[in-house]
Amino acid sequence: MESYDIIIIGAGPAGLTAGIYAGRQGTKTLILDKGIAGGAGLEVPSMENYPGYELIAGMSLIAKTKKQTEKNAEIRELEGVETIEKVNNGFEVKTSKNSYFGKSIIISTGTKHRLLKVPGEEEYKGRGVCYCATCDGLLYKDKNVLMIGGGNSAVQEAIFLNNLGCNVTLVHRRDKLRAENYLQNKLKEKKIPVIWNSTVKEIKGTQMVESVVLSDDEGNTQEIKTQGIFIAIGDFPLSQVAKDLGVKVDDYNQVITDKTQRTSMENVYAAGDVTGGVKQWIVSCGEGAVAATYAFQDLENIKTD
Ligand code: NAP
C-alpha cells in the first residue's frame, strides 16, 4: 500500500490549495477526487470578487490552480474515496481503485446540489432539468428557460444565461432575493424578469421538458411553457466519509473545525464548503492553506513504526 504524509479528499479550490501548501513544505501529498479536479469551482460562470482578477471564469481559475498544484502534489481524478479507517499511527483510505496509507487527512469534499424533489425533476434530468448553467447553458441559447432560486448562484447563473442569449426568467419563492446587492442590481440592469412568491410544483414534458407548473403563495397555479429549468437552490455538505470515520459534524452535517481547521479527530482536518461558513472561493482557498499548514506542523508529532 502506497504511503503519503497527507491525503486530501476532494480537489476543489480548498483541496487544490491545501495541496500547494502541503507540497511546498516538502510533504508527500496525494489528492483524490471522485470526479474531475475543480469541484463546484467548475460551475462558477464568472467571478468579480477573487483578488487579483477583476473578472475570471471558474474553469480558468481551476485550470491555473490545478497546474500549480500538480507541481506540489499528486492528483488522482475519477477515484472516489469509499472509506477512511483509523489504523496504527495513521489512516487507510480505500478508493474505488486502490488503498493508501496517510499519516493525516484533509477533508475538502465540498457540497452537492439540493434538489427540488418535485415530480418530473428526476425524470427530465439532463433532458431540460439542469443544475449548472456554465456546463449546459449554451444548449439553451435562444430558448426559454426558468432559473429557480434567489441566492447568489441563481442570480449569477441567470445573468450568465441571459448573456448567452437565453430567454431566462428567475423564479423565487419569496418577495426578496438573498443574493448580494451587486448581483441584484445587475439582474435589474439586464431586465431579467422575476416571478416572485412562487414554487415549482411539477416539471412536465414528453421526451424533453415542455412546461413547469408553478404555485404562488395563495395556492394559485400557472403552467409556463419552457424548454429548460435550471435549479440553484443551495446545497448540502458531502460529509459522509468524515462521519463514517467518526469525525464530528453539526446539525447540518457540516464538518466541525476550529480556527486551525482541525476537526474533532487528531490528524484530520477539513476545509472548504463541507465545513459550512462563508461559501466563497477565496475562503475555501484560505481554509485549505490553513489546514495544510497545521497538518504539516502536526506531522512531526506522529510516530510511525
Ligand atoms: P443559498 O444562498 O443557500 O440560496 C438558495 C436559494 O434557493 C435561496 O434564495 C432559497 O430561498 C432558495 N431555495 C431553497 N430551497 C428552495 C426550494 N425548495 N424551492 C425554491 N427555492 C428554494 O445558495 P446558493 O445561491 O447556491 O449559494 C450557496 C453559497 O455559495 C452561499 O453562501 C453564497 O453566498 C455562495 N456563493 C457566492 C457567490 C459569489 O460570487 N459571491 C456565487 C455563488 C454562491 P430563500 O431565500 O427563501 O431561503
Short mmCIF file of C-alpha atoms and ligand atoms in Angstrom, two decimals:
data_model
loop_
_atom_site.label_atom_id
_atom_site.label_comp_id
_atom_site.label_asym_id
_atom_site.label_seq_id
_atom_site.Cartn_x
_atom_site.Cartn_y
_atom_site.Cartn_z
CA MET A 1 0.00 0.00 0.00
CA GLU A 2 1.47 3.35 -1.02
CA SER A 3 2.15 5.75 1.87
CA TYR A 4 1.71 9.52 2.00
CA ASP A 5 2.21 12.19 4.62
CA ILE A 6 -1.05 13.91 3.80
CA ILE A 7 -4.04 12.63 1.84
CA ILE A 8 -6.51 15.28 0.70
CA ILE A 9 -10.03 14.14 -0.18
CA GLY A 10 -11.59 16.41 -2.80
CA ALA A 11 -9.89 18.55 -5.44
CA GLY A 12 -11.96 21.72 -5.41
CA PRO A 13 -10.46 25.14 -4.57
CA ALA A 14 -9.90 24.08 -0.92
CA GLY A 15 -8.25 20.73 -1.71
CA LEU A 16 -6.08 22.09 -4.53
CA THR A 17 -4.85 24.95 -2.35
CA ALA A 18 -4.14 22.55 0.52
CA GLY A 19 -2.09 20.51 -1.98
CA ILE A 20 0.01 23.55 -2.92
CA TYR A 21 0.70 24.42 0.72
CA ALA A 22 1.37 20.82 1.79
CA GLY A 23 3.69 20.07 -1.13
CA ARG A 24 5.70 23.26 -0.66
CA GLN A 25 6.58 22.08 2.86
CA GLY A 26 8.15 19.02 1.28
CA THR A 27 5.45 16.56 2.25
CA LYS A 28 4.41 13.65 0.08
CA THR A 29 0.82 14.56 -0.66
CA LEU A 30 -1.95 12.83 -2.57
CA ILE A 31 -5.20 14.46 -3.66
CA LEU A 32 -8.11 12.19 -4.54
CA ASP A 33 -11.30 13.21 -6.31
CA LYS A 34 -14.29 11.14 -7.39
CA GLY A 35 -14.65 13.36 -10.47
CA ILE A 36 -12.51 15.85 -12.29
CA ALA A 37 -10.46 18.34 -10.27
CA GLY A 38 -12.32 21.59 -9.76
CA GLY A 39 -15.44 20.65 -7.85
CA ALA A 40 -18.05 23.35 -7.60
CA GLY A 41 -15.45 25.78 -8.94
CA LEU A 42 -16.04 24.42 -12.45
CA GLU A 43 -19.65 25.60 -12.25
CA VAL A 44 -18.93 29.23 -11.42
CA PRO A 45 -19.65 31.17 -14.63
CA SER A 46 -17.61 34.20 -13.65
CA MET A 47 -16.22 35.85 -10.57
CA GLU A 48 -15.57 39.51 -9.90
CA ASN A 49 -14.50 39.17 -6.27
CA TYR A 50 -11.38 37.00 -6.43
CA PRO A 51 -8.44 39.25 -5.51
CA GLY A 52 -6.07 39.86 -8.39
CA TYR A 53 -8.67 39.15 -11.08
CA GLU A 54 -11.31 41.72 -11.93
CA LEU A 55 -13.15 39.03 -13.85
CA ILE A 56 -12.34 35.35 -14.16
CA ALA A 57 -14.33 32.22 -15.05
CA GLY A 58 -14.31 29.35 -12.55
CA MET A 59 -12.96 26.96 -15.19
CA SER A 60 -9.97 29.24 -15.93
CA LEU A 61 -9.08 29.68 -12.28
CA ILE A 62 -9.33 25.92 -11.71
CA ALA A 63 -7.08 25.21 -14.71
CA LYS A 64 -4.43 27.63 -13.38
CA THR A 65 -4.71 26.28 -9.82
CA LYS A 66 -4.56 22.65 -10.91
CA LYS A 67 -1.39 23.29 -12.90
CA GLN A 68 0.21 24.90 -9.86
CA THR A 69 -0.96 22.11 -7.54
CA GLU A 70 0.46 19.41 -9.81
CA LYS A 71 3.92 20.84 -9.17
CA ASN A 72 3.43 20.19 -5.45
CA ALA A 73 1.16 17.16 -5.05
CA GLU A 74 -0.09 14.11 -6.90
CA ILE A 75 -3.69 14.41 -8.09
CA ARG A 76 -5.73 11.31 -8.86
CA GLU A 77 -9.07 12.02 -10.53
CA LEU A 78 -12.05 9.71 -11.03
CA GLU A 79 -11.05 7.90 -7.87
CA GLY A 80 -13.75 8.27 -5.24
CA VAL A 81 -12.96 7.58 -1.60
CA GLU A 82 -15.15 4.83 -0.23
CA THR A 83 -13.89 4.55 3.35
CA ILE A 84 -11.28 6.04 5.66
CA GLU A 85 -10.25 3.86 8.58
CA LYS A 86 -8.09 4.70 11.54
CA VAL A 87 -5.07 2.35 11.64
CA ASN A 88 -1.83 2.40 13.62
CA ASN A 89 -0.46 5.98 13.52
CA GLY A 90 -2.48 6.96 10.52
CA PHE A 91 -5.34 6.22 8.21
CA GLU A 92 -6.13 3.71 5.49
CA VAL A 93 -8.01 5.31 2.63
CA LYS A 94 -9.87 2.92 0.35
CA THR A 95 -10.97 4.23 -3.03
CA SER A 96 -12.81 2.69 -5.94
CA LYS A 97 -9.39 1.60 -7.29
CA ASN A 98 -6.76 1.40 -4.52
CA SER A 99 -5.86 1.60 -0.86
CA TYR A 100 -3.46 4.22 0.52
CA PHE A 101 -1.89 4.96 3.87
CA GLY A 102 -1.87 8.57 5.04
CA LYS A 103 -0.42 9.99 8.25
CA SER A 104 -3.02 12.72 8.16
CA ILE A 105 -6.16 13.54 6.23
CA ILE A 106 -7.66 16.76 4.91
CA ILE A 107 -11.34 16.53 4.04
CA SER A 108 -12.38 19.02 1.36
CA THR A 109 -15.27 17.13 -0.20
CA GLY A 110 -17.49 20.16 -0.80
CA THR A 111 -21.23 20.10 -1.25
CA LYS A 112 -23.89 18.66 -3.53
CA HIS A 113 -26.81 20.44 -5.19
CA ARG A 114 -30.05 20.48 -3.25
CA LEU A 115 -32.95 19.00 -5.21
CA LEU A 116 -36.43 20.45 -5.64
CA LYS A 117 -37.92 16.99 -5.09
CA VAL A 118 -40.93 17.60 -7.34
CA PRO A 119 -42.48 15.26 -9.93
CA GLY A 120 -40.54 15.34 -13.19
CA GLU A 121 -37.23 16.55 -11.70
CA GLU A 122 -35.53 13.16 -11.74
CA GLU A 123 -37.28 12.02 -14.93
CA TYR A 124 -36.13 15.02 -17.01
CA LYS A 125 -32.64 15.38 -15.51
CA GLY A 126 -30.34 16.07 -18.48
CA ARG A 127 -33.39 16.48 -20.71
CA GLY A 128 -34.24 20.04 -19.72
CA VAL A 129 -33.59 19.85 -15.99
CA CYS A 130 -30.13 21.31 -15.26
CA TYR A 131 -28.07 22.26 -12.22
CA CYS A 132 -25.14 24.01 -13.89
CA ALA A 133 -25.56 26.99 -16.22
CA THR A 134 -21.84 27.04 -17.09
CA CYS A 135 -22.00 23.41 -18.21
CA ASP A 136 -25.35 23.34 -20.04
CA GLY A 137 -26.24 26.96 -20.75
CA LEU A 138 -25.19 27.02 -24.41
CA LEU A 139 -27.70 24.28 -25.24
CA TYR A 140 -30.45 26.75 -24.36
CA LYS A 141 -29.32 29.73 -26.48
CA ASP A 142 -32.43 31.48 -27.93
CA LYS A 143 -34.67 29.23 -25.82
CA ASN A 144 -36.98 29.91 -22.88
CA VAL A 145 -35.57 28.80 -19.55
CA LEU A 146 -36.52 29.22 -15.91
CA MET A 147 -33.92 29.68 -13.18
CA ILE A 148 -35.13 28.59 -9.76
CA GLY A 149 -33.69 30.19 -6.60
CA GLY A 150 -32.96 33.56 -5.07
CA GLY A 151 -29.37 33.24 -3.83
CA ASN A 152 -26.06 34.29 -5.36
CA SER A 153 -25.87 31.16 -7.53
CA ALA A 154 -29.33 31.53 -9.07
CA VAL A 155 -28.94 35.24 -9.81
CA GLN A 156 -25.38 34.90 -11.11
CA GLU A 157 -26.36 31.99 -13.34
CA ALA A 158 -29.49 33.80 -14.60
CA ILE A 159 -27.25 36.69 -15.69
CA PHE A 160 -24.87 34.20 -17.31
CA LEU A 161 -27.73 32.57 -19.26
CA ASN A 162 -29.03 35.98 -20.32
CA ASN A 163 -25.54 36.85 -21.62
CA LEU A 164 -25.50 33.60 -23.60
CA GLY A 165 -28.72 34.65 -25.33
CA CYS A 166 -31.20 32.54 -23.38
CA ASN A 167 -34.61 33.97 -22.63
CA VAL A 168 -34.35 33.46 -18.88
CA THR A 169 -36.89 34.16 -16.14
CA LEU A 170 -35.98 33.88 -12.45
CA VAL A 171 -38.46 32.18 -10.13
CA HIS A 172 -38.15 32.83 -6.40
CA ARG A 173 -40.24 31.52 -3.54
CA ARG A 174 -40.26 34.82 -1.62
CA ASP A 175 -40.60 38.54 -2.49
CA LYS A 176 -36.96 39.33 -1.65
CA LEU A 177 -33.75 37.90 -3.06
CA ARG A 178 -31.00 36.52 -0.86
CA ALA A 179 -28.33 37.37 -3.47
CA GLU A 180 -25.82 40.15 -2.84
CA ASN A 181 -26.86 43.66 -3.92
CA TYR A 182 -24.37 43.95 -6.76
CA LEU A 183 -25.91 40.86 -8.37
CA GLN A 184 -29.46 42.13 -7.76
CA ASN A 185 -28.51 45.39 -9.49
CA LYS A 186 -27.13 43.50 -12.48
CA LEU A 187 -30.33 41.46 -12.68
CA LYS A 188 -32.31 44.72 -12.91
CA GLU A 189 -29.89 46.24 -15.44
CA LYS A 190 -30.33 43.19 -17.68
CA LYS A 191 -34.13 43.47 -17.23
CA ILE A 192 -34.37 39.77 -16.38
CA PRO A 193 -37.98 39.08 -15.37
CA VAL A 194 -38.65 37.62 -11.93
CA ILE A 195 -41.68 35.60 -10.86
CA TRP A 196 -42.00 36.24 -7.11
CA ASN A 197 -43.57 34.18 -4.31
CA SER A 198 -43.73 31.06 -6.43
CA THR A 199 -42.57 27.48 -6.09
CA VAL A 200 -42.29 24.65 -8.59
CA LYS A 201 -44.98 22.00 -8.26
CA GLU A 202 -44.24 19.85 -11.30
CA ILE A 203 -41.97 19.61 -14.34
CA LYS A 204 -43.78 18.26 -17.40
CA GLY A 205 -42.73 17.06 -20.83
CA THR A 206 -42.67 14.18 -23.27
CA GLN A 207 -39.11 13.46 -24.48
CA MET A 208 -37.82 16.76 -23.09
CA VAL A 209 -39.10 19.36 -20.63
CA GLU A 210 -42.00 21.30 -22.12
CA SER A 211 -43.53 23.15 -19.18
CA VAL A 212 -43.28 23.84 -15.47
CA VAL A 213 -46.20 24.21 -13.07
CA LEU A 214 -45.75 26.99 -10.53
CA SER A 215 -47.82 27.73 -7.47
CA ASP A 216 -47.97 31.13 -5.74
CA ASP A 217 -48.27 31.69 -2.01
CA GLU A 218 -52.08 31.77 -2.29
CA GLY A 219 -52.11 28.37 -3.95
CA ASN A 220 -52.91 29.65 -7.46
CA THR A 221 -51.12 27.63 -10.13
CA GLN A 222 -49.86 28.54 -13.59
CA GLU A 223 -48.22 26.35 -16.23
CA ILE A 224 -45.32 28.03 -18.03
CA LYS A 225 -44.01 26.73 -21.35
CA THR A 226 -40.25 26.36 -21.12
CA GLN A 227 -37.53 24.26 -22.72
CA GLY A 228 -35.24 24.28 -19.73
CA ILE A 229 -35.31 24.62 -15.97
CA PHE A 230 -32.12 25.43 -14.09
CA ILE A 231 -32.20 24.72 -10.36
CA ALA A 232 -29.88 26.63 -7.98
CA ILE A 233 -31.49 26.38 -4.56
CA GLY A 234 -28.45 25.76 -2.40
CA ASP A 235 -26.55 22.68 -1.42
CA PHE A 236 -25.73 20.20 1.35
CA PRO A 237 -22.35 19.02 2.63
CA LEU A 238 -20.71 15.84 1.36
CA SER A 239 -19.55 14.75 4.79
CA GLN A 240 -20.43 11.04 4.84
CA VAL A 241 -16.82 9.75 4.75
CA ALA A 242 -15.96 12.08 7.62
CA LYS A 243 -18.99 10.93 9.61
CA ASP A 244 -18.19 7.26 8.96
CA LEU A 245 -14.67 7.86 10.25
CA GLY A 246 -16.14 9.29 13.45
CA VAL A 247 -15.41 12.97 12.84
CA LYS A 248 -17.97 15.29 14.46
CA VAL A 249 -20.43 17.19 12.27
CA ASP A 250 -23.01 19.83 13.22
CA ASP A 251 -26.82 19.70 12.89
CA TYR A 252 -26.48 20.47 9.15
CA ASN A 253 -23.92 17.69 8.63
CA GLN A 254 -21.13 20.25 8.17
CA VAL A 255 -17.75 19.09 9.49
CA ILE A 256 -16.91 20.98 12.67
CA THR A 257 -13.46 22.60 12.71
CA ASP A 258 -11.63 25.11 14.84
CA LYS A 259 -9.66 28.08 13.52
CA THR A 260 -6.76 25.79 12.61
CA GLN A 261 -9.13 23.61 10.51
CA ARG A 262 -8.50 20.73 12.92
CA THR A 263 -11.58 18.52 13.37
CA SER A 264 -12.68 16.53 16.43
CA MET A 265 -10.25 13.76 15.41
CA GLU A 266 -6.47 14.06 15.76
CA ASN A 267 -4.66 14.49 12.41
CA VAL A 268 -7.91 15.00 10.49
CA TYR A 269 -8.57 18.50 9.11
CA ALA A 270 -11.37 19.88 6.98
CA ALA A 271 -11.59 22.85 4.63
CA GLY A 272 -13.96 24.49 2.19
CA ASP A 273 -17.72 24.27 1.75
CA VAL A 274 -18.00 20.92 3.61
CA THR A 275 -17.34 22.92 6.79
CA GLY A 276 -20.12 25.45 6.11
CA GLY A 277 -19.42 29.10 6.91
CA VAL A 278 -18.98 31.71 4.21
CA LYS A 279 -19.08 29.79 0.96
CA GLN A 280 -16.74 31.82 -1.15
CA TRP A 281 -13.87 30.66 -3.35
CA ILE A 282 -11.32 32.76 -1.50
CA VAL A 283 -12.49 31.39 1.86
CA SER A 284 -12.13 27.79 0.65
CA CYS A 285 -8.59 28.53 -0.52
CA GLY A 286 -7.78 30.16 2.82
CA GLU A 287 -9.11 27.21 4.77
CA GLY A 288 -7.17 24.79 2.55
CA ALA A 289 -3.97 26.73 3.23
CA VAL A 290 -4.62 26.74 6.99
CA ALA A 291 -5.46 23.01 7.06
CA ALA A 292 -2.27 22.10 5.21
CA THR A 293 -0.15 24.37 7.40
CA TYR A 294 -1.36 22.74 10.62
CA ALA A 295 -1.34 19.25 9.14
CA PHE A 296 2.34 19.81 8.32
CA GLN A 297 3.08 21.19 11.79
CA ASP A 298 1.37 18.22 13.45
CA LEU A 299 3.21 15.65 11.29
CA GLU A 300 6.32 15.81 13.45
CA ASN A 301 4.30 14.57 16.44
CA ILE A 302 3.15 11.45 14.61
CA LYS A 303 5.35 8.46 15.41
CA THR A 304 5.36 5.80 12.73
CA ASP A 305 6.69 2.30 13.33
P1 NAP B 1 -28.21 29.89 -0.99
O1 NAP B 1 -27.52 31.17 -0.72
O2 NAP B 1 -28.46 28.95 0.13
O3 NAP B 1 -29.60 30.27 -1.67
C1 NAP B 1 -30.52 29.29 -2.00
C2 NAP B 1 -31.75 29.96 -2.61
O4 NAP B 1 -32.66 28.95 -3.02
C3 NAP B 1 -32.47 30.86 -1.60
O5 NAP B 1 -32.91 32.02 -2.24
C4 NAP B 1 -33.63 29.98 -1.15
O6 NAP B 1 -34.79 30.70 -0.84
C5 NAP B 1 -33.90 29.15 -2.39
N1 NAP B 1 -34.46 27.84 -2.07
C6 NAP B 1 -34.00 26.93 -1.17
N2 NAP B 1 -34.76 25.81 -1.19
C7 NAP B 1 -35.72 26.03 -2.12
C8 NAP B 1 -36.80 25.26 -2.63
N3 NAP B 1 -37.05 24.02 -2.17
N4 NAP B 1 -37.58 25.80 -3.58
C9 NAP B 1 -37.33 27.04 -4.05
N5 NAP B 1 -36.32 27.83 -3.64
C10 NAP B 1 -35.53 27.32 -2.68
O7 NAP B 1 -27.48 29.01 -2.11
P2 NAP B 1 -26.50 29.44 -3.32
O8 NAP B 1 -27.05 30.58 -4.07
O9 NAP B 1 -26.23 28.17 -4.04
O10 NAP B 1 -25.20 29.87 -2.58
C11 NAP B 1 -24.52 28.95 -1.71
C12 NAP B 1 -23.37 29.67 -1.06
O11 NAP B 1 -22.38 29.98 -2.04
C13 NAP B 1 -23.80 30.99 -0.41
O12 NAP B 1 -23.08 31.13 0.79
C14 NAP B 1 -23.38 32.01 -1.43
O13 NAP B 1 -23.09 33.29 -0.87
C15 NAP B 1 -22.16 31.38 -2.06
N6 NAP B 1 -21.98 31.87 -3.45
C16 NAP B 1 -21.30 33.03 -3.66
C17 NAP B 1 -21.15 33.54 -4.94
C18 NAP B 1 -20.41 34.85 -5.20
O14 NAP B 1 -19.85 35.06 -6.22
N7 NAP B 1 -20.40 35.77 -4.29
C19 NAP B 1 -21.67 32.85 -6.02
C20 NAP B 1 -22.38 31.68 -5.78
C21 NAP B 1 -22.54 31.20 -4.49
P3 NAP B 1 -34.88 31.65 0.46
O15 NAP B 1 -34.09 32.87 0.12
O16 NAP B 1 -36.33 31.89 0.60
O17 NAP B 1 -34.30 30.85 1.58
#
